[in-house]
Coordinates of C-alpha atoms in Angstrom, one line a residue:
Chain A
X1 CA -6.2 -23.1 76.0
X2 CA -7.4 -19.2 75.6
X3 CA -9.9 -18.2 78.5
X4 CA -13.0 -17.3 76.0
X5 CA -16.7 -18.0 77.7
X6 CA -17.0 -21.4 77.0
X7 CA -14.3 -23.1 78.4
X8 CA -14.7 -20.5 81.7
X9 CA -18.5 -22.3 81.7
X10 CA -16.7 -25.9 80.6
X11 CA -14.2 -26.2 83.8
X12 CA -17.5 -24.6 85.8
X13 CA -19.6 -27.6 84.6
X14 CA -17.2 -30.5 85.3
X15 CA -15.9 -28.8 88.5
X16 CA -19.5 -28.3 90.2
X17 CA -20.5 -32.7 88.2
X18 CA -17.4 -33.5 91.0
X19 CA -18.5 -31.3 94.0
X20 CA -22.1 -32.1 93.9
X21 CA -21.6 -36.2 94.3
X22 CA -18.8 -34.9 96.7
X23 CA -21.1 -33.2 98.5
X24 CA -24.3 -35.3 98.4
X25 CA -21.9 -38.8 99.9
X26 CA -20.6 -36.3 102.8
X27 CA -24.4 -35.8 103.4
X28 CA -25.1 -39.0 102.7
X29 CA -27.5 -38.7 100.2
X30 CA -25.8 -41.6 98.0
X31 CA -29.0 -41.7 95.4
X32 CA -28.2 -38.1 94.3
X33 CA -24.3 -40.1 93.6
X34 CA -26.0 -41.9 91.6
X35 CA -27.8 -39.2 89.7
X36 CA -24.3 -37.6 89.1
X37 CA -23.4 -40.9 87.3
X38 CA -26.5 -41.9 84.9
X39 CA -25.7 -38.0 83.7
X40 CA -22.0 -38.7 83.9
X41 CA -22.3 -42.6 81.5
X42 CA -24.9 -40.7 79.3
X43 CA -22.5 -38.1 78.5
X44 CA -19.7 -40.4 78.5
X45 CA -22.1 -42.0 75.0
X46 CA -23.2 -39.0 73.5
X47 CA -19.5 -37.3 73.5
X48 CA -18.9 -40.8 71.5
X49 CA -22.1 -39.8 68.9
X50 CA -20.8 -36.3 69.4
X51 CA -17.0 -37.6 67.6
X52 CA -19.3 -38.5 64.9
X53 CA -22.3 -36.1 64.4
X54 CA -20.5 -33.0 65.5
X55 CA -17.6 -32.6 64.3
X56 CA -18.3 -35.0 61.1
X57 CA -21.7 -33.8 60.4
X58 CA -22.6 -37.7 60.5
X59 CA -26.3 -37.3 61.6
X60 CA -26.3 -41.1 63.2
X61 CA -29.9 -42.8 64.3
X62 CA -28.3 -46.2 65.4
X63 CA -26.1 -45.7 68.5
X64 CA -28.7 -46.9 70.9
X65 CA -26.5 -50.3 68.6
X66 CA -23.1 -49.1 70.0
X67 CA -24.6 -48.4 73.9
X68 CA -26.4 -51.9 73.9
X69 CA -23.2 -54.2 72.9
X70 CA -21.0 -52.4 75.2
X71 CA -23.3 -53.3 77.9
X72 CA -24.2 -56.6 77.1
X73 CA -20.0 -56.9 76.6
X74 CA -20.0 -56.0 80.3
X75 CA -23.4 -58.4 81.2
X76 CA -22.5 -61.5 79.3
X77 CA -19.1 -61.3 80.7
X78 CA -19.6 -60.5 83.9
X79 CA -22.1 -63.8 84.3
X80 CA -19.6 -66.3 82.9
X81 CA -17.1 -64.7 85.3
X82 CA -19.6 -65.3 87.9
X83 CA -20.6 -69.0 86.8
X84 CA -17.1 -69.9 85.2
X85 CA -18.6 -70.8 82.1
X86 CA -16.4 -70.6 78.9
X87 CA -17.5 -68.1 76.4
X88 CA -14.9 -68.6 73.6
X89 CA -12.0 -70.5 73.6
X90 CA -12.0 -71.8 77.1
X91 CA -12.0 -67.9 78.4
X92 CA -14.7 -67.7 81.2
X93 CA -15.4 -64.6 81.4
X94 CA -14.3 -61.2 83.6
X95 CA -15.2 -58.8 86.6
X96 CA -12.4 -56.9 85.9
X97 CA -13.9 -54.1 84.8
X98 CA -10.6 -53.0 82.5
X99 CA -10.9 -55.9 80.2
X100 CA -15.1 -55.0 79.8
X101 CA -13.6 -52.0 78.6
X102 CA -11.7 -53.3 76.1
X103 CA -14.1 -55.9 74.8
X104 CA -16.6 -53.4 74.9
X105 CA -15.1 -50.7 72.6
X106 CA -13.3 -53.5 70.9
X107 CA -17.1 -54.9 70.0
X108 CA -17.7 -51.5 69.4
X109 CA -15.9 -50.4 67.6
X110 CA -15.8 -53.4 65.1
X111 CA -19.6 -53.7 64.5
X112 CA -19.2 -50.0 64.2
X113 CA -16.7 -50.6 61.0
X114 CA -19.1 -52.7 60.0
X115 CA -22.1 -50.1 59.7
X116 CA -20.1 -47.7 59.0
X117 CA -18.6 -49.1 55.6
X118 CA -21.9 -49.6 54.7
X119 CA -23.6 -46.7 56.2
X120 CA -21.2 -44.3 54.9
X121 CA -22.2 -45.2 51.1
X122 CA -25.4 -43.2 51.0
X123 CA -25.6 -39.8 52.8
X124 CA -28.5 -37.7 54.4
X125 CA -31.9 -39.4 54.9
X126 CA -30.5 -42.1 53.7
X127 CA -27.7 -42.7 56.4
X128 CA -30.1 -42.1 59.5
X129 CA -32.7 -44.1 58.5
X130 CA -30.1 -47.0 57.2
X131 CA -28.3 -46.3 60.8
X132 CA -31.8 -46.5 62.9
X133 CA -32.6 -49.4 60.8
X134 CA -29.3 -51.2 61.2
X135 CA -29.3 -50.4 64.7
X136 CA -33.0 -52.3 64.9
X137 CA -31.3 -55.0 63.7
X138 CA -29.4 -55.3 66.5
X139 CA -32.4 -55.2 68.5
X140 CA -34.5 -57.5 67.5
X141 CA -31.5 -59.9 68.0
X142 CA -30.7 -59.2 71.0
X143 CA -34.4 -60.3 71.8
X144 CA -34.9 -63.1 69.7
X145 CA -31.7 -64.6 70.7
X146 CA -32.7 -65.9 74.3
X147 CA -28.6 -67.4 75.5
X148 CA -28.4 -64.2 77.5
X149 CA -31.9 -63.4 78.8
X150 CA -33.7 -62.2 75.5
X151 CA -36.8 -59.6 75.7
X152 CA -36.2 -59.9 80.0
X153 CA -32.5 -58.5 79.8
X154 CA -29.3 -60.1 82.0
X155 CA -28.5 -59.0 85.3
X156 CA -25.0 -58.1 86.5
X157 CA -25.1 -59.8 90.0
X158 CA -22.1 -58.1 91.7
X159 CA -21.0 -55.0 89.8
X160 CA -17.3 -55.8 88.0
X161 CA -14.1 -54.6 89.6
X162 CA -11.9 -51.9 89.3
X163 CA -8.1 -52.4 91.2
X164 CA -7.7 -50.4 94.2
X165 CA -12.2 -49.1 94.5
X166 CA -14.5 -50.8 96.3
X167 CA -16.8 -50.2 93.2
X168 CA -19.6 -51.0 95.2
X169 CA -19.8 -47.2 96.9
X170 CA -21.8 -45.1 94.5
X171 CA -19.2 -42.2 94.9
X172 CA -16.4 -45.6 93.9
X173 CA -18.2 -46.2 90.8
X174 CA -19.2 -42.2 90.3
X175 CA -15.3 -41.4 90.7
X176 CA -14.5 -44.2 87.8
X177 CA -17.1 -42.6 85.7
X178 CA -15.3 -39.2 85.5
X179 CA -11.8 -39.9 85.3
X180 CA -13.1 -42.1 81.8
X181 CA -15.8 -38.7 81.0
X182 CA -12.4 -36.4 81.3
X183 CA -10.1 -39.0 79.9
X184 CA -12.1 -39.8 77.0
X185 CA -13.3 -36.0 76.8
X186 CA -9.5 -35.1 76.7
X187 CA -9.3 -37.4 74.0
X188 CA -12.4 -35.5 72.2
X189 CA -10.0 -31.9 72.0
X190 CA -7.3 -34.2 71.0
X191 CA -8.6 -35.2 68.1
X192 CA -10.8 -32.3 67.4
X193 CA -6.9 -30.6 66.9
X194 CA -5.5 -33.4 64.8
X195 CA -5.5 -33.3 61.1
X196 CA -7.2 -36.2 61.3
X197 CA -9.7 -33.8 63.2
X198 CA -9.3 -31.0 60.4
X199 CA -10.1 -33.2 58.2
X200 CA -13.3 -34.6 58.9
X201 CA -14.5 -31.3 60.1
X202 CA -13.2 -30.1 56.8
X203 CA -15.6 -33.3 55.3
X204 CA -18.1 -31.6 57.1
X205 CA -18.1 -28.3 55.6
X206 CA -17.1 -28.9 52.4
X207 CA -16.9 -32.1 50.9
X208 CA -15.6 -31.9 47.3
X209 CA -13.0 -29.9 48.0
X210 CA -11.4 -32.5 50.7
X211 CA -11.7 -35.3 47.7
X212 CA -9.8 -32.4 45.5
X213 CA -7.0 -32.0 47.8
X214 CA -6.7 -36.0 47.8
X215 CA -8.1 -36.7 50.9
X216 CA -10.6 -39.6 50.7
X217 CA -13.4 -38.5 52.7
X218 CA -14.9 -42.1 53.2
X219 CA -11.4 -43.7 55.2
X220 CA -11.8 -40.2 57.2
X221 CA -15.2 -40.7 58.0
X222 CA -15.0 -44.4 58.7
X223 CA -12.1 -44.4 61.1
X224 CA -14.4 -41.6 62.9
X225 CA -17.7 -43.8 62.8
X226 CA -15.9 -46.3 64.9
X227 CA -14.4 -45.1 67.1
X228 CA -17.5 -43.2 68.1
X229 CA -18.8 -46.6 68.5
X230 CA -16.3 -47.3 70.1
X231 CA -16.6 -45.2 73.3
X232 CA -20.9 -45.4 73.0
X233 CA -19.5 -49.1 73.4
X234 CA -17.6 -47.8 76.1
X235 CA -19.3 -46.2 78.4
X236 CA -22.8 -48.5 77.9
X237 CA -20.3 -51.1 79.2
X238 CA -21.2 -48.6 82.4
X239 CA -24.5 -47.9 82.2
X240 CA -24.5 -52.5 82.6
X241 CA -23.0 -51.8 85.9
X242 CA -24.2 -48.8 86.8
X243 CA -27.9 -50.4 87.0
X244 CA -26.0 -53.8 87.3
X245 CA -28.7 -54.9 84.7
X246 CA -29.5 -55.0 80.2
X247 CA -31.6 -55.0 78.6
X248 CA -32.4 -54.9 75.0
X249 CA -34.2 -51.1 75.6
X250 CA -30.0 -49.8 75.9
X251 CA -30.6 -51.3 72.7
X252 CA -33.5 -49.3 71.2
X253 CA -34.3 -46.7 69.0
X254 CA -35.5 -44.0 71.8
X255 CA -32.4 -44.6 73.3
X256 CA -30.6 -43.2 69.8
X257 CA -32.4 -40.5 69.8
X258 CA -31.9 -39.6 73.4
X259 CA -28.3 -39.5 72.4
X260 CA -28.7 -37.4 69.8
X261 CA -31.3 -34.8 71.9
X262 CA -28.9 -35.0 74.2
X263 CA -25.8 -32.9 72.1
X264 CA -28.5 -30.9 70.9
X265 CA -29.5 -30.1 74.0
X266 CA -26.3 -29.5 75.3
X267 CA -24.8 -28.2 71.5
X268 CA -23.7 -30.1 68.7
X269 CA -19.9 -29.8 67.8
X270 CA -19.5 -28.3 71.7
X271 CA -16.2 -30.5 73.8
X272 CA -18.9 -29.9 76.4
X273 CA -22.3 -29.8 74.5
X274 CA -23.0 -33.8 75.3
X275 CA -22.1 -33.1 79.3
X276 CA -24.5 -29.7 79.1
X277 CA -27.1 -31.4 77.6
X278 CA -27.1 -34.8 80.0
X279 CA -27.4 -32.9 83.0
X280 CA -29.9 -30.9 81.8
X281 CA -32.1 -33.9 80.5
X282 CA -31.5 -35.6 83.4
X283 CA -32.2 -33.2 86.0
X284 CA -35.7 -32.6 83.6
X285 CA -36.6 -36.3 84.3
X286 CA -35.6 -36.4 87.7
X287 CA -38.0 -33.4 88.6
X288 CA -40.1 -33.4 85.9
X289 CA -40.5 -37.0 86.4
X290 CA -41.3 -36.1 90.0
X291 CA -43.6 -33.8 89.2
X292 CA -45.9 -36.0 86.9
X293 CA -45.9 -39.1 85.8
X294 CA -46.9 -37.9 82.2
X295 CA -43.2 -35.8 82.4
X296 CA -42.0 -37.0 79.0
X297 CA -45.3 -35.3 77.6
X298 CA -43.3 -31.9 79.4
X299 CA -39.9 -33.7 77.9
X300 CA -41.4 -33.7 74.2
X301 CA -42.4 -29.7 74.2
X302 CA -39.1 -28.1 75.9
X303 CA -37.5 -30.2 72.8
X304 CA -40.2 -29.2 70.1
X305 CA -38.6 -25.6 71.9
X306 CA -35.5 -25.5 71.9
X307 CA -35.3 -27.3 68.1
X308 CA -37.4 -24.7 66.5
X309 CA -37.0 -21.9 68.9
X310 CA -33.2 -22.7 70.6
X311 CA -30.8 -23.1 68.3
X312 CA -26.9 -23.6 69.4
X313 CA -28.9 -25.5 72.8
X314 CA -27.9 -25.2 76.6
X315 CA -24.5 -23.7 75.2
X316 CA -25.2 -22.2 72.7
X317 CA -27.8 -19.8 74.8
X318 CA -24.7 -18.9 77.6
X319 CA -21.4 -18.9 75.6
X320 CA -22.9 -17.3 72.6
X321 CA -22.3 -18.9 69.0
X322 CA -19.8 -22.1 68.1
X323 CA -16.9 -21.0 66.2
X324 CA -16.2 -22.7 63.0
X325 CA -14.2 -25.2 63.3
Chain B
X1 CA -44.0 -78.2 55.1
X2 CA -47.7 -78.0 53.6
X3 CA -49.0 -76.2 49.9
X4 CA -51.4 -75.1 52.2
X5 CA -49.4 -73.2 54.5
X6 CA -47.0 -71.8 52.2
X7 CA -49.8 -70.2 50.2
X8 CA -50.9 -68.8 53.5
X9 CA -48.4 -67.1 55.0
X10 CA -47.7 -66.0 51.4
X11 CA -50.9 -64.0 51.7
X12 CA -49.7 -62.7 55.3
X13 CA -46.7 -61.9 54.1
X14 CA -48.9 -59.8 51.1
X15 CA -50.8 -57.7 53.6
X16 CA -48.0 -56.9 55.8
X17 CA -46.4 -55.4 52.7
X18 CA -49.9 -53.3 51.4
X19 CA -50.7 -52.3 55.1
X20 CA -47.1 -51.3 54.8
X21 CA -47.1 -49.6 51.7
X22 CA -49.8 -46.6 53.1
X23 CA -47.2 -46.2 55.3
X24 CA -44.1 -45.8 53.8
X25 CA -46.3 -44.4 50.7
X26 CA -47.2 -41.1 52.3
X27 CA -43.8 -40.9 53.6
X28 CA -42.2 -41.2 50.7
X29 CA -44.3 -38.5 49.2
X30 CA -44.1 -36.0 52.5
X31 CA -40.3 -36.8 51.8
X32 CA -39.8 -36.3 48.1
X33 CA -42.7 -33.6 48.1
X34 CA -40.8 -31.0 51.2
X35 CA -37.7 -33.4 51.9
X36 CA -38.5 -33.9 55.1
X37 CA -38.2 -37.2 57.3
X38 CA -41.2 -37.6 59.4
X39 CA -40.3 -39.4 62.5
X40 CA -44.0 -39.2 64.0
X41 CA -45.8 -40.6 60.5
X42 CA -46.4 -43.5 62.8
X43 CA -48.4 -42.0 65.3
X44 CA -51.0 -40.7 62.6
X45 CA -51.1 -44.9 62.7
X46 CA -51.5 -45.2 65.8
X47 CA -53.5 -41.7 65.4
X48 CA -55.8 -43.6 63.4
X49 CA -56.3 -47.0 65.6
X50 CA -57.3 -44.9 68.2
X51 CA -59.8 -42.9 66.6
X52 CA -60.8 -46.0 64.6
X53 CA -61.7 -47.8 68.2
X54 CA -63.4 -45.5 70.1
X55 CA -65.5 -43.9 67.2
X56 CA -66.6 -47.5 66.3
X57 CA -67.3 -48.6 69.6
X58 CA -69.2 -45.6 70.3
X59 CA -71.6 -46.3 67.8
X60 CA -71.1 -49.9 67.5
X61 CA -70.7 -49.2 63.4
X62 CA -66.8 -50.0 61.7
X63 CA -67.4 -48.8 58.4
X64 CA -68.3 -45.0 60.7
X65 CA -64.8 -46.1 63.0
X66 CA -62.7 -46.1 60.1
X67 CA -64.8 -42.9 58.1
X68 CA -63.1 -41.8 61.3
X69 CA -59.5 -42.2 61.6
X70 CA -58.9 -40.7 58.0
X71 CA -60.5 -37.9 59.5
X72 CA -58.5 -37.2 62.6
X73 CA -55.2 -38.6 60.8
X74 CA -55.7 -36.4 58.1
X75 CA -56.9 -33.6 60.8
X76 CA -54.0 -34.2 63.5
X77 CA -51.2 -34.2 60.7
X78 CA -52.7 -30.7 59.0
X79 CA -52.5 -29.6 62.4
X80 CA -49.1 -30.5 63.0
X81 CA -48.8 -29.2 59.9
X82 CA -49.4 -26.4 60.5
X83 CA -48.1 -25.6 63.4
X84 CA -44.8 -27.0 63.2
X85 CA -43.6 -28.7 59.9
X86 CA -44.0 -25.8 58.6
X87 CA -41.1 -24.5 60.4
X88 CA -38.4 -27.2 60.1
X89 CA -38.4 -27.1 55.8
X90 CA -35.9 -25.4 55.2
X91 CA -33.6 -27.0 58.4
X92 CA -31.1 -29.6 57.9
X93 CA -32.7 -33.1 58.4
X94 CA -30.8 -33.2 62.4
X95 CA -33.3 -30.8 63.3
X96 CA -36.5 -32.5 61.7
X97 CA -35.2 -35.3 63.0
X98 CA -35.4 -34.3 66.7
X99 CA -38.9 -32.3 66.2
X100 CA -40.9 -35.0 64.9
X101 CA -38.5 -37.3 67.6
X102 CA -40.0 -34.4 69.9
X103 CA -43.7 -35.1 68.5
X104 CA -43.3 -39.0 69.0
X105 CA -43.2 -38.9 72.6
X106 CA -45.7 -35.3 72.8
X107 CA -48.3 -38.2 71.1
X108 CA -48.0 -41.5 73.0
X109 CA -48.1 -39.2 76.3
X110 CA -50.5 -37.8 75.5
X111 CA -52.6 -40.5 73.7
X112 CA -51.9 -42.9 77.1
X113 CA -53.0 -39.5 78.9
X114 CA -56.3 -39.4 77.4
X115 CA -57.0 -43.3 76.9
X116 CA -54.8 -44.9 79.4
X117 CA -52.3 -47.6 79.2
X118 CA -54.5 -50.8 78.8
X119 CA -55.2 -51.9 75.0
X120 CA -58.1 -50.8 72.9
X121 CA -59.4 -53.7 70.9
X122 CA -61.3 -52.7 67.7
X123 CA -64.0 -55.9 66.0
X124 CA -63.8 -57.0 62.4
X125 CA -67.2 -55.9 60.8
X126 CA -69.5 -58.4 60.3
X127 CA -69.4 -58.0 56.7
X128 CA -66.0 -59.1 57.1
X129 CA -65.6 -62.2 58.9
X130 CA -65.3 -65.5 58.0
X131 CA -63.0 -67.4 56.4
X132 CA -62.7 -68.3 52.7
X133 CA -61.2 -72.0 52.1
X134 CA -57.8 -71.9 49.4
X135 CA -56.4 -74.4 47.8
X136 CA -54.9 -76.7 49.8
X137 CA -57.5 -77.1 51.8
X138 CA -56.7 -74.3 54.3
X139 CA -59.3 -71.3 56.2
X140 CA -57.9 -67.5 55.1
X141 CA -59.5 -65.3 57.5
X142 CA -61.6 -63.1 54.4
X143 CA -61.0 -60.1 56.9
X144 CA -57.5 -60.5 56.0
X145 CA -57.5 -60.5 52.3
X146 CA -60.1 -57.4 52.1
X147 CA -56.6 -55.3 53.8
X148 CA -55.0 -56.6 50.8
X149 CA -57.6 -55.6 48.6
X150 CA -58.2 -52.3 50.0
X151 CA -54.5 -51.4 49.9
X152 CA -54.0 -52.4 45.8
X153 CA -57.5 -49.7 45.7
X154 CA -55.6 -47.2 46.8
X155 CA -52.4 -47.8 45.1
X156 CA -54.3 -47.6 42.4
X157 CA -56.1 -44.4 43.0
X158 CA -52.9 -42.5 44.5
X159 CA -51.9 -43.9 40.2
X160 CA -54.6 -42.1 39.5
X161 CA -54.7 -38.9 41.7
X162 CA -50.3 -38.2 41.4
X163 CA -50.3 -39.8 37.6
X164 CA -53.7 -37.6 36.0
X165 CA -55.1 -35.1 38.1
X166 CA -54.6 -31.5 38.4
X167 CA -53.7 -31.7 42.4
X168 CA -50.9 -35.1 41.3
X169 CA -49.4 -32.8 38.6
X170 CA -48.3 -29.7 41.2
X171 CA -46.8 -32.8 43.2
X172 CA -44.8 -34.2 40.8
X173 CA -43.6 -30.0 39.6
X174 CA -43.2 -30.4 43.5
X175 CA -40.9 -33.1 43.5
X176 CA -39.1 -31.9 40.6
X177 CA -39.0 -27.9 41.4
X178 CA -40.2 -26.6 44.6
X179 CA -39.5 -22.8 43.9
X180 CA -40.5 -22.9 40.3
X181 CA -44.1 -24.4 41.2
X182 CA -44.0 -21.4 44.1
X183 CA -42.7 -18.7 41.2
X184 CA -45.4 -20.0 38.7
X185 CA -48.2 -19.4 41.4
X186 CA -49.2 -21.8 43.0
X187 CA -50.0 -22.0 46.8
X188 CA -47.1 -24.1 47.3
X189 CA -47.7 -24.2 51.7
X190 CA -51.4 -25.4 51.2
X191 CA -50.0 -28.2 48.7
X192 CA -48.0 -28.5 51.2
X193 CA -50.6 -28.5 53.9
X194 CA -52.6 -31.0 51.8
X195 CA -49.6 -33.5 50.8
X196 CA -48.8 -33.6 55.0
X197 CA -52.6 -34.4 55.3
X198 CA -53.0 -37.1 52.5
X199 CA -49.8 -39.3 54.2
X200 CA -51.5 -38.1 57.1
X201 CA -54.1 -40.0 56.3
X202 CA -52.8 -43.0 54.5
X203 CA -51.0 -43.7 57.7
X204 CA -54.4 -43.7 60.0
X205 CA -56.3 -46.1 57.5
X206 CA -53.0 -48.3 58.3
X207 CA -53.6 -47.7 61.8
X208 CA -56.9 -48.2 61.4
X209 CA -57.8 -51.4 59.4
X210 CA -54.4 -53.3 61.5
X211 CA -55.7 -52.2 65.1
X212 CA -58.9 -54.8 63.7
X213 CA -55.7 -57.5 63.7
X214 CA -53.7 -56.3 67.0
X215 CA -54.5 -54.8 70.0
X216 CA -54.8 -50.6 69.4
X217 CA -52.2 -49.5 71.9
X218 CA -49.6 -46.9 72.5
X219 CA -46.4 -47.1 70.8
X220 CA -48.0 -49.4 68.3
X221 CA -46.9 -47.5 65.2
X222 CA -43.3 -47.6 65.9
X223 CA -41.8 -51.2 64.5
X224 CA -44.4 -50.3 61.4
X225 CA -41.9 -46.7 60.5
X226 CA -39.1 -48.4 60.9
X227 CA -39.8 -51.4 58.6
X228 CA -41.6 -48.1 56.6
X229 CA -37.9 -46.8 57.2
X230 CA -36.6 -50.5 55.3
X231 CA -39.1 -50.2 52.4
X232 CA -38.7 -46.7 51.4
X233 CA -34.5 -46.4 51.9
X234 CA -34.7 -50.1 49.9
X235 CA -37.8 -48.5 47.0
X236 CA -35.6 -45.4 46.6
X237 CA -36.6 -42.4 48.9
X238 CA -39.2 -40.0 46.9
X239 CA -40.9 -43.1 44.4
X240 CA -44.7 -44.5 45.1
X241 CA -43.3 -47.1 42.9
X242 CA -40.5 -47.7 44.7
X243 CA -42.4 -47.5 47.8
X244 CA -45.2 -50.6 46.8
X245 CA -42.4 -52.7 45.1
X246 CA -40.3 -51.9 47.9
X247 CA -43.6 -53.2 50.9
X248 CA -44.5 -56.3 48.8
X249 CA -41.2 -57.1 49.1
X250 CA -40.3 -56.2 52.7
X251 CA -43.4 -58.4 53.8
X252 CA -42.8 -60.7 52.2
X253 CA -39.5 -61.7 52.5
X254 CA -40.1 -61.4 56.6
X255 CA -43.1 -63.8 56.6
X256 CA -41.3 -66.4 55.0
X257 CA -38.4 -65.7 56.4
X258 CA -39.9 -66.9 59.0
X259 CA -41.4 -69.6 58.1
X260 CA -38.3 -70.7 55.8
X261 CA -35.3 -70.0 58.3
X262 CA -35.6 -71.9 60.9
X263 CA -36.6 -75.3 58.5
X264 CA -33.1 -74.2 57.0
X265 CA -31.2 -74.1 59.6
X266 CA -33.1 -77.3 60.2
X267 CA -30.7 -79.2 57.8
X268 CA -28.1 -78.4 59.5
X269 CA -27.7 -78.3 63.4
X270 CA -30.0 -80.2 66.3
X271 CA -34.4 -79.0 66.1
X272 CA -34.0 -77.3 69.7
X273 CA -31.1 -74.9 68.0
X274 CA -32.4 -74.7 64.5
X275 CA -35.5 -72.8 65.8
X276 CA -33.8 -70.2 67.6
X277 CA -30.9 -69.9 65.4
X278 CA -34.0 -69.9 62.7
X279 CA -35.8 -66.9 65.0
X280 CA -32.8 -64.7 65.3
X281 CA -31.9 -64.8 62.2
X282 CA -35.4 -64.7 60.6
X283 CA -35.4 -61.2 62.3
X284 CA -33.2 -60.0 60.9
X285 CA -33.8 -61.0 57.5
X286 CA -35.0 -57.6 55.6
X287 CA -32.3 -55.6 57.5
X288 CA -29.9 -57.9 56.3
X289 CA -31.6 -57.5 52.8
X290 CA -31.8 -53.7 52.6
X291 CA -28.2 -53.9 53.0
X292 CA -27.2 -56.2 50.4
X293 CA -29.6 -54.0 48.4
X294 CA -27.5 -50.2 49.0
X295 CA -24.7 -52.5 48.6
X296 CA -25.5 -53.0 44.7
X297 CA -27.5 -49.7 44.2
X298 CA -26.9 -46.8 47.8
X299 CA -29.6 -45.5 46.4
X300 CA -32.4 -47.4 45.9
X301 CA -34.2 -49.7 43.7
X302 CA -35.8 -46.3 41.7
X303 CA -34.3 -43.6 43.3
X304 CA -36.2 -40.4 41.9
X305 CA -34.5 -38.7 39.5
X306 CA -34.2 -35.6 40.7
X307 CA -32.3 -36.7 43.8

């Protein structure tokens, strides 16, 4: 890996993100550890979307569906694990994060496969609207299905367990999330550099040429969409554990919009784009939210300015234009 | 279930469909002519409702409020077109989604800033209060019938405007070839602003009319916006005819589904569960319908010819 300016910035970001919560913890400020955890989890969710949107050019406006499905997987498994009520086939839930993550990823991935199989038959603006509509379908289902809280959401009484870590301590949970994010970013690098990743990016740049050399873009995109959904689902499970609460708001279309915003703020298609975007977003949310109740108004202005005048996002500003690839 | 109930719900479905048409017509026109996906269309709906409620409260007349809603929504549309939207025509859809998403945040928080978090209420005008008897004995509100009639009038007006006038001819020309009509000397920038303001006025009208049925509050446009997306995806993006048929289909299927599905499930499972499963299934019904239609026709029922 050549030491480009972007790689240097990436390393600085990764180190800062680890150092800040460690320092906050040492100074007895657990609130900032939780804030950093929020950054990491949102970055993870957006990294999932970045695979489809950044590499594949698939503008999914429905990734909140996978985020929420991951969250509900965690919430439902934990609820049954706590109460002992059987869930399916005599399996009565669990409070083990590793099992919950697996279930969240499998379920979100399968739903992603289903939604992708229909949505990927279309492209452009149709694709945007259809993914949005499917996410709304999941959202309304969650609201009208009363078994797991309906509109009120579902509380997780005790944060789920991870072998060898006290997850109730903010720093312990942060380190788990950070490790997951780094692992997924590693996976992103592997995918981006693989034959599959090359085909995915080529299909974004020129679909006809990819088809001409004998690669079916549909299957490549569907695979990418499902992997992307699974990663965002994993982030959803962690988000549920962070808040110890799941509600339909995780599934709302604002969430889908926010995930896209994170990517664009940071820089689409870049490895650390989502992380840079999530950091900026959470800091804006925190700082503006402290100054004014109407922080979303100013967030809107910042976002509008970014889209109109600062294309390439934060990393584009500091690390120059993205390389073709 | 009685005939009267079914008829009443059918009319409710039509009324929902008409309102969706007013939203979807603007969206599909803007997409057809300018190639722009506008998420902030729901905000213009909200602007119409707030303008109507405020002016009606100040003047005591719903009708002045209605005119104000058209004017305010059209003006808001023209302003955002001039300031923001104009810069997005050459951008990809992703940028359009983001910029108009940002506009939603600005409109929603801005409205909350101006009007506070409490909903406003709008009374049905005296002329349209009361109910008429339906065959079967049920009473149906005159106001809802008036909305259906207004929608039908707007649909006919749009047909005349687009099919028979000079402006309509330019709009159709813009849909088939944007560069060419610019090259022929039509002031395309003004045309875009006019089309955007027209779409905005239709959304504002829908918001004002619905404002008398529901409370007028921030965020009221968003569920309608997403339904309108479903409508234009089903109808074929860029097609006004598709928007009309798609809107009526979505309105009627959604309303009748909420009535019929719980009863349908009642045939198979105990009533206590049937209500729950039926309600959940009904809330997903139009999305399932959309998926089915797209599986057969990926570009909607009436795909615009040039796309």
